[in-house]
PDB file of C-alpha atoms in Angstrom:
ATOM      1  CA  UNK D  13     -15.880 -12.506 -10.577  1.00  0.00           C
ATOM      2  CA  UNK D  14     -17.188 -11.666  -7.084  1.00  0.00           C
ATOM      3  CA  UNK D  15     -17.523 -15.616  -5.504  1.00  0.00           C
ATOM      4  CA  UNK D  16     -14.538 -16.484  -3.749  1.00  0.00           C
ATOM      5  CA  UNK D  17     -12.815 -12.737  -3.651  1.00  0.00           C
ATOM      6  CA  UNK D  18     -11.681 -11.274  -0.256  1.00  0.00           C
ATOM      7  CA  UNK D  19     -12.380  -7.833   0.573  1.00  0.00           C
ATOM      8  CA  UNK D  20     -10.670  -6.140   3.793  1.00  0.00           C
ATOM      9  CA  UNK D  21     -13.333  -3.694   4.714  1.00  0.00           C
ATOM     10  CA  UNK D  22     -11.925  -1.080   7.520  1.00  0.00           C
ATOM     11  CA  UNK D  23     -14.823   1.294   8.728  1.00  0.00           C
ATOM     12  CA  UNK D  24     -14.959   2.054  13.020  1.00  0.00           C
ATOM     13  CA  UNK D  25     -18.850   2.276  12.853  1.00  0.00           C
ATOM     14  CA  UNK D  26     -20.103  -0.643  13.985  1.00  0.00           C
ATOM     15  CA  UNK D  27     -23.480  -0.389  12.344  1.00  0.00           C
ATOM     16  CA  UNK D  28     -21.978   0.884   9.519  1.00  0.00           C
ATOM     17  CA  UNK D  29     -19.042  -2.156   9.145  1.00  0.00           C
ATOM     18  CA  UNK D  30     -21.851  -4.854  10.084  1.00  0.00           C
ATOM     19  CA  UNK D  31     -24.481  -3.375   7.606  1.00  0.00           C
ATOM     20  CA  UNK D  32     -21.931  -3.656   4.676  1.00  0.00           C
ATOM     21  CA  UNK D  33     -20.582  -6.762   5.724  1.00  0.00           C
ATOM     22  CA  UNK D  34     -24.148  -8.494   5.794  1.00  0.00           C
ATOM     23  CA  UNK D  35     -24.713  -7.036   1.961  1.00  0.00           C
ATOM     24  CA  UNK D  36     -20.835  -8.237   0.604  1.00  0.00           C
ATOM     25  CA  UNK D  37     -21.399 -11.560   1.678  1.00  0.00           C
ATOM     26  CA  UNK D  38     -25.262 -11.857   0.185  1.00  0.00           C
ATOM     27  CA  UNK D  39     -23.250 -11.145  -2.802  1.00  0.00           C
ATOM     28  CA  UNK D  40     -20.993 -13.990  -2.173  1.00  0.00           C
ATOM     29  CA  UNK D  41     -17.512 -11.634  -1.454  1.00  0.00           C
ATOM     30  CA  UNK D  42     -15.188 -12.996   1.523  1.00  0.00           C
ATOM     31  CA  UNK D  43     -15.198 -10.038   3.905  1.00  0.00           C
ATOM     32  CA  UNK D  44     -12.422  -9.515   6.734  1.00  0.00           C
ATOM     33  CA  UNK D  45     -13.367  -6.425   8.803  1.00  0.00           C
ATOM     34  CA  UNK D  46     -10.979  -4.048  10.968  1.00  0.00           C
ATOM     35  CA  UNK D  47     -12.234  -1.388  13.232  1.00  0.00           C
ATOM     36  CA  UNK D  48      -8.938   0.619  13.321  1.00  0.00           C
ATOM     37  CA  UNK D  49      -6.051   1.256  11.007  1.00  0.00           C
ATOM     38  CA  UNK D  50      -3.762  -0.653  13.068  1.00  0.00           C
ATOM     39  CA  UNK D  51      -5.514  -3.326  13.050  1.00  0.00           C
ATOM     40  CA  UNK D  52      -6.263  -3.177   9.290  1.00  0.00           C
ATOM     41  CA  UNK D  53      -2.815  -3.335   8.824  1.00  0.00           C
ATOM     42  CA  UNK D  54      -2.110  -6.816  10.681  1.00  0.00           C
ATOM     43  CA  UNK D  55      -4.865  -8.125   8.638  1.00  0.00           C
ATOM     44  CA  UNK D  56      -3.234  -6.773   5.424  1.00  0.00           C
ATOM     45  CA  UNK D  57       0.268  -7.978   6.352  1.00  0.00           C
ATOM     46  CA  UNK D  58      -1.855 -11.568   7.907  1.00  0.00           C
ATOM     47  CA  UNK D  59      -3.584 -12.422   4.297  1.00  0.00           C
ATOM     48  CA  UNK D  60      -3.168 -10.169   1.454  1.00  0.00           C
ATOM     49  CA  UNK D  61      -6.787  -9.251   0.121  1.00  0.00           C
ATOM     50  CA  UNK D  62      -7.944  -8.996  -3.334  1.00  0.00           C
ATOM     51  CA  UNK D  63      -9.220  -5.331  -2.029  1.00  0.00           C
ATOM     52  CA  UNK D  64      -8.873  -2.947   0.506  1.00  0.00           C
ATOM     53  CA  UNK D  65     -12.592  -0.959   1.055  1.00  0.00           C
ATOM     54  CA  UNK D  66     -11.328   1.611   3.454  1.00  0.00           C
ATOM     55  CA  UNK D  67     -12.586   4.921   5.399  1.00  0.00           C
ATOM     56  CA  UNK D  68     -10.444   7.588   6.662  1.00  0.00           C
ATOM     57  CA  UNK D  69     -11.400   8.735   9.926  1.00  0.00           C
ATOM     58  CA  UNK D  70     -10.114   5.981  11.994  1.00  0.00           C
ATOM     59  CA  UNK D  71      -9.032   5.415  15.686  1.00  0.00           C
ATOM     60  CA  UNK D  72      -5.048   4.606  16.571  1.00  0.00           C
ATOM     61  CA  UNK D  73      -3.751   4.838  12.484  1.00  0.00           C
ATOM     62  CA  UNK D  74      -5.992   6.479  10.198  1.00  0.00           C
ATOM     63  CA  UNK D  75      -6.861   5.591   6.684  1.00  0.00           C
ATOM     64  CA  UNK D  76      -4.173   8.495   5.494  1.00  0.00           C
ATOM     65  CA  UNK D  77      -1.654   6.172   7.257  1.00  0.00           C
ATOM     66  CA  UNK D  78      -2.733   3.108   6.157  1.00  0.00           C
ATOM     67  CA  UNK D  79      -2.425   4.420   2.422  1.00  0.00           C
ATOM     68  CA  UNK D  80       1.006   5.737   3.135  1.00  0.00           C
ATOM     69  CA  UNK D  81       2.018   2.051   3.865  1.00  0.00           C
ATOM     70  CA  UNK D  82       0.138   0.368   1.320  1.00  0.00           C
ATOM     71  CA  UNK D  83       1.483   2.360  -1.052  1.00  0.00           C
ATOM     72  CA  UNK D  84       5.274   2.211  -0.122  1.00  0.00           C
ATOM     73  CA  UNK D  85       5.426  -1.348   1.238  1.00  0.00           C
ATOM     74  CA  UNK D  86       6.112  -3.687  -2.063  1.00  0.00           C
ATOM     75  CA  UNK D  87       4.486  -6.606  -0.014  1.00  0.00           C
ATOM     76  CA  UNK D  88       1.213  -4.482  -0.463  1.00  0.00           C
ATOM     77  CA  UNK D  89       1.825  -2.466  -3.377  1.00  0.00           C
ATOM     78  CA  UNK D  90      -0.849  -3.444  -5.716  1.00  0.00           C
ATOM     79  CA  UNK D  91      -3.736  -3.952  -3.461  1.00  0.00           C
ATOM     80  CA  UNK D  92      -6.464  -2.497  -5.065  1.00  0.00           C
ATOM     81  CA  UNK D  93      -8.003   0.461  -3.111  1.00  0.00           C
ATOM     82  CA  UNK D  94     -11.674   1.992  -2.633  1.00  0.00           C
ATOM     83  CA  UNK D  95     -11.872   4.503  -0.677  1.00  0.00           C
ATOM     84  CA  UNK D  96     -14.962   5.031   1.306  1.00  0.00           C
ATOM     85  CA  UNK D  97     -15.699   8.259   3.513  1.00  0.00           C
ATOM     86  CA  UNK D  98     -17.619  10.950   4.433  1.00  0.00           C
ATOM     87  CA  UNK D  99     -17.341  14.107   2.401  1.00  0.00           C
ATOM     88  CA  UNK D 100     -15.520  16.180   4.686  1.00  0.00           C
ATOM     89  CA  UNK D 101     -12.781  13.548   5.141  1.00  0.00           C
ATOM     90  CA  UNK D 102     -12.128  13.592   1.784  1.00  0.00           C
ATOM     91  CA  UNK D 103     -10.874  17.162   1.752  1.00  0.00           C
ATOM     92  CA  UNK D 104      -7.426  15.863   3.560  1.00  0.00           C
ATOM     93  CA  UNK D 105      -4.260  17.435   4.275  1.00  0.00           C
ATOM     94  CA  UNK D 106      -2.402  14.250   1.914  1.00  0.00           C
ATOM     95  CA  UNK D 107      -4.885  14.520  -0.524  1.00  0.00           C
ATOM     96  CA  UNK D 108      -2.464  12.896  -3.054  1.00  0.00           C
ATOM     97  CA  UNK D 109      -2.635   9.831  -0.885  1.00  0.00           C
ATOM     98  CA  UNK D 110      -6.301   9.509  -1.611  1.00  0.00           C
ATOM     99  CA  UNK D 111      -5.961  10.063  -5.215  1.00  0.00           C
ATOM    100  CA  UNK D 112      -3.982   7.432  -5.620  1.00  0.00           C
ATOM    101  CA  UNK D 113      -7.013   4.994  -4.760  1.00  0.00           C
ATOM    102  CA  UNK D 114      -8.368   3.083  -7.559  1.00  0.00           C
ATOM    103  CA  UNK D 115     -11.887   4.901  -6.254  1.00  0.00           C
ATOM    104  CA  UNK D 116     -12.860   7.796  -3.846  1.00  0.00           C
ATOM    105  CA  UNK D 117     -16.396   7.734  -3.119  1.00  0.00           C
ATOM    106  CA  UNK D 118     -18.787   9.566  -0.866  1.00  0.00           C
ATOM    107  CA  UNK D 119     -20.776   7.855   2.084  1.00  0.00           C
ATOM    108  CA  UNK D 120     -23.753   9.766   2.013  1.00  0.00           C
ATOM    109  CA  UNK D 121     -24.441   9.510  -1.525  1.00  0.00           C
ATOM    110  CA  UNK D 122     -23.509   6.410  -2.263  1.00  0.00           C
ATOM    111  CA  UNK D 123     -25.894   3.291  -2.536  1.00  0.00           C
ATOM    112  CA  UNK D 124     -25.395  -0.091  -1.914  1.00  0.00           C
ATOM    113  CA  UNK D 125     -25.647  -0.799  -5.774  1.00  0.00           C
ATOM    114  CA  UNK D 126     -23.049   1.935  -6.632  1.00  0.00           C
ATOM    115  CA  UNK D 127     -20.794   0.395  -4.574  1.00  0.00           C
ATOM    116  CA  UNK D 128     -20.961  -2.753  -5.650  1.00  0.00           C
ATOM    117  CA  UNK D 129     -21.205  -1.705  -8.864  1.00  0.00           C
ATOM    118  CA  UNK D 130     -17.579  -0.005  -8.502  1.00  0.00           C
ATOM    119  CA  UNK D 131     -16.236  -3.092  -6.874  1.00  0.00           C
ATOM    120  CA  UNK D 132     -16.720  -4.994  -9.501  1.00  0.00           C
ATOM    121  CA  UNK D 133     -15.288  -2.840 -12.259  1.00  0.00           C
ATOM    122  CA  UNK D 134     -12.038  -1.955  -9.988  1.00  0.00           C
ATOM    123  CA  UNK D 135     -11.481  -6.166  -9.398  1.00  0.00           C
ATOM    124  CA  UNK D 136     -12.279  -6.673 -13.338  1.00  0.00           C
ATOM    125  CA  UNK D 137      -9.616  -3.508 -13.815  1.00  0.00           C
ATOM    126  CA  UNK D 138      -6.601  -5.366 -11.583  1.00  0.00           C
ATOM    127  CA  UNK D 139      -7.344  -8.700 -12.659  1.00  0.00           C
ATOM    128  CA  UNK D 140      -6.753  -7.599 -16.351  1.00  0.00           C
ATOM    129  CA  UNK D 141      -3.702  -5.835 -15.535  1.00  0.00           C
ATOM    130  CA  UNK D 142      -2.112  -8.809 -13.763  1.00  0.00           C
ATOM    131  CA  UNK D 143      -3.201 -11.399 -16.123  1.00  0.00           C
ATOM    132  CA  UNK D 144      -1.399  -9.204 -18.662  1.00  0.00           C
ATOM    133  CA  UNK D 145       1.409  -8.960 -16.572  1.00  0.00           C
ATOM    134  CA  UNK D 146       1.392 -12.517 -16.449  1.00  0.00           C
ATOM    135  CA  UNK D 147       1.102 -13.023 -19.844  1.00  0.00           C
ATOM    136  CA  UNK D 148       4.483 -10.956 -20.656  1.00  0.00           C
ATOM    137  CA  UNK D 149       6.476 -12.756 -22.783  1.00  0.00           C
ATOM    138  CA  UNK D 150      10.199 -14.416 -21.923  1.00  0.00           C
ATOM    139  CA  UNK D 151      12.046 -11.588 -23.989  1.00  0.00           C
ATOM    140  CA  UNK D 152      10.163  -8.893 -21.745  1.00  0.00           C
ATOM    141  CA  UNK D 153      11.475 -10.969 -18.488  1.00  0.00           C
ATOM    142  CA  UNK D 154      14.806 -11.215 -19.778  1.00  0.00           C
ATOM    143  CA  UNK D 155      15.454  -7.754 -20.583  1.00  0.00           C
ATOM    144  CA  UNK D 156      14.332  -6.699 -16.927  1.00  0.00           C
ATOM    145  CA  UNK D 157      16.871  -9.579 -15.746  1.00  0.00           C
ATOM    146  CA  UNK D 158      19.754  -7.422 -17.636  1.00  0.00           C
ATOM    147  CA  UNK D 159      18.614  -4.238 -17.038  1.00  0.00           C
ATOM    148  CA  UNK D 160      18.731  -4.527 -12.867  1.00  0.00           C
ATOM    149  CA  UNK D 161      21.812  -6.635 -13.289  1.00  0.00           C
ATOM    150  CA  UNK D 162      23.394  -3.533 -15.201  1.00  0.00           C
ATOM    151  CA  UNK D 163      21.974  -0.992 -12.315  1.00  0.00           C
ATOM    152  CA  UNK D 164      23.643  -3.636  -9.760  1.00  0.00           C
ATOM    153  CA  UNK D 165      26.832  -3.446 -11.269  1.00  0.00           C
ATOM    154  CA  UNK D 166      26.724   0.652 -11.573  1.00  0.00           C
ATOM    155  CA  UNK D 167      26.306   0.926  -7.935  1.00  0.00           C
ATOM    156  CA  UNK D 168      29.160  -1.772  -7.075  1.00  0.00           C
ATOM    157  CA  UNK D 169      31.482   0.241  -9.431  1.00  0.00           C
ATOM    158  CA  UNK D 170      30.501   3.345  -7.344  1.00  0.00           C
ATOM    159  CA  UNK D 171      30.731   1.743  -3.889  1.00  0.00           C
ATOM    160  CA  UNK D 172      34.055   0.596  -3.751  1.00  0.00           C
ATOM    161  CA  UNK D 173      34.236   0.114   0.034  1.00  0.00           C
ATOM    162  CA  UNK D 174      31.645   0.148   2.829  1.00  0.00           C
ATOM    163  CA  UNK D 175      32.934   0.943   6.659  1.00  0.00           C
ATOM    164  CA  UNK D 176      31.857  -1.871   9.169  1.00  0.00           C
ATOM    165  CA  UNK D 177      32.131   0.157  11.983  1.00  0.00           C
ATOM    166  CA  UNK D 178      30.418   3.691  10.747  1.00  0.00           C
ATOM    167  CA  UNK D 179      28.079   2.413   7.635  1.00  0.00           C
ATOM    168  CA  UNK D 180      29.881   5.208   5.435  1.00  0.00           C
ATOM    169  CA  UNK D 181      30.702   4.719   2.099  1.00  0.00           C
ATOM    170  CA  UNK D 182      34.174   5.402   0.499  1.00  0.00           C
ATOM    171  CA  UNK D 183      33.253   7.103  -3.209  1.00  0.00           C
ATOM    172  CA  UNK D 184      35.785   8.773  -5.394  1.00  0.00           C
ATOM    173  CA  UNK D 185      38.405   8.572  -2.209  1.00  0.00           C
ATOM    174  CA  UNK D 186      36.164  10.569  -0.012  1.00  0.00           C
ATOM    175  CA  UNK D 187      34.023   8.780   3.138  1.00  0.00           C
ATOM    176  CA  UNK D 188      30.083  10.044   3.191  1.00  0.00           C
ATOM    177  CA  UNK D 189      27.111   8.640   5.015  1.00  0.00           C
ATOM    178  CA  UNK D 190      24.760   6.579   3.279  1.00  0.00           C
ATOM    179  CA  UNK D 191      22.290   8.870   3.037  1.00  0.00           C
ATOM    180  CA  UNK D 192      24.280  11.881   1.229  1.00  0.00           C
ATOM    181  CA  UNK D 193      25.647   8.997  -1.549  1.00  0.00           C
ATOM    182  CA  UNK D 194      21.547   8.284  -2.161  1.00  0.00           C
ATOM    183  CA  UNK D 195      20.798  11.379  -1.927  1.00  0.00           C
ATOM    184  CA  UNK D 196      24.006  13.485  -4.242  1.00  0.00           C
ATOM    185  CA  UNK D 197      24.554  10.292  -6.004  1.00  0.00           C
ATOM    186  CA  UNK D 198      21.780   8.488  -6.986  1.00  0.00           C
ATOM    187  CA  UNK D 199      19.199  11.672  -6.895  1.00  0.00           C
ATOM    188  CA  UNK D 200      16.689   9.449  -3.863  1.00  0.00           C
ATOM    189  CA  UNK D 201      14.744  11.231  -1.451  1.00  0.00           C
ATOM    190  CA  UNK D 202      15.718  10.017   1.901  1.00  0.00           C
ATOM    191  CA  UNK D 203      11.922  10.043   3.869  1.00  0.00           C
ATOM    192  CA  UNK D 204      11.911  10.771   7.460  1.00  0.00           C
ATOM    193  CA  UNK D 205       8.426   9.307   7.258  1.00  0.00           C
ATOM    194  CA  UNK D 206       7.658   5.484   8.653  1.00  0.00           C
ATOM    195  CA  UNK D 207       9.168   2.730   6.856  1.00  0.00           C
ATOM    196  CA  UNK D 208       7.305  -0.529   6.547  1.00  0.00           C
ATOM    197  CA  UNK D 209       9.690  -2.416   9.350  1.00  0.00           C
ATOM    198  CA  UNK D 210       8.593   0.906  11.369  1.00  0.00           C
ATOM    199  CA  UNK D 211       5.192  -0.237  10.904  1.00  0.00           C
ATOM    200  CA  UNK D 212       6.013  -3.848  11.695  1.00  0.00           C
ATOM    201  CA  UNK D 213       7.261  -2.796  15.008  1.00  0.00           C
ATOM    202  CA  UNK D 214       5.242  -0.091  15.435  1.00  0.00           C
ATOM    203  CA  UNK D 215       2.796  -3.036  15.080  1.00  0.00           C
ATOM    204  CA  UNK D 216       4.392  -5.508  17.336  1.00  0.00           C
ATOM    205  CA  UNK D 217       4.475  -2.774  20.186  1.00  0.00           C
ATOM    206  CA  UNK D 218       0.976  -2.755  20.039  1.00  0.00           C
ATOM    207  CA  UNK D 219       0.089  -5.929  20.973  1.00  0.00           C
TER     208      UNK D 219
END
């Protein structure tokens, strides 16, 4: 289970970052290490790990950021996610984004063991679910194939024309912006919030 696997393991302490490095490797894990959330994220986007150990309160992007990307970008959708922090930085504002970890836990009372304790159970968890996934059978495939072709079609028969010039959409003989058909048509939430090509240039600007 653990020889061979990758960990990304984001944490701006240096002691702190080295300290668990030293210990992850002893227990024969790969570990990349990023000192900032922008830099986590060119590592994730680099070489896709087979988990992200991550703390919150970072410099340039913080962990709350990184999660909001993870989580939204299908290239790193999936990634399975410990979150590692101090206890007051787990009482955040998104909240919901830290939920959605596979694992929240607490710096100060956590142990080495415990940690790598809950490492292994999340990698066991995700490696299950994607064998299964694997193991789906042709019929299950198939039926997915039909199913988005069917959605495809729906949308063509609603977008009849598409303006080269403005990006509207002709719908029932009326012209609307893009956003107001995914939003009055098709019942999406239109984010103000950073995309993942945001990111990537956000990223790129950076350098």
């Amino acid at each position: 289970m653990t020889q061979g696997r990758t960990i990304l393991y984001v944490e701006d302490d240096a002691v702190t970052l080295t300290a668990y490095k030293n210990r992850l490797e002893q227990k024969g894990f790969k570990v990349e290490t990023a000192c900032d959330g922008v830099e986590a994220l060119k590592r994730l986007y680099k070489s896709r790990p087979d988990l992200l150990l991550l703390d919150l309160m970072l410099p340039r992007l913080t962990g709350e950021d990184v999660l909001k990307i993870v989580y939204s970008d299908p290239r790193l959708r999936g990634i399975p996610v410990i979150v590692l922090s101090t206890n007051s930085t787990l009482s955040v504002a998104n909240e919901h984004l830290v939920e959605q970890a596979d694992k929240q836990l607490i710096k100060q009372s956590c142990t080495f063991d415990r940690l790598f304790q809950t490492i292994e159970e999340v990698l066991a968890k995700t490696t299950g679910s994607a064998e299964a996934v694997q193991a789906g059978t042709p019929g299950d495939s198939k039926n997915a194939v039909d199913y988005a072709g069917q959605e495809i079609q729906g949308l063509q028969s609603q977008m009849q024309v598409v303006c080269a010039w403005t990006g509207r959409i002709k719908v029932d003989e009326q012209w609307m912006s893009v956003s107001d058909f995914l939003s009055k048509r098709l019942n999406l939430t239109v984010t103000h919030g950073m995309s993942p090509e945001a990111a990537e240039k956000f990223l790129r600007g950076k350098k």
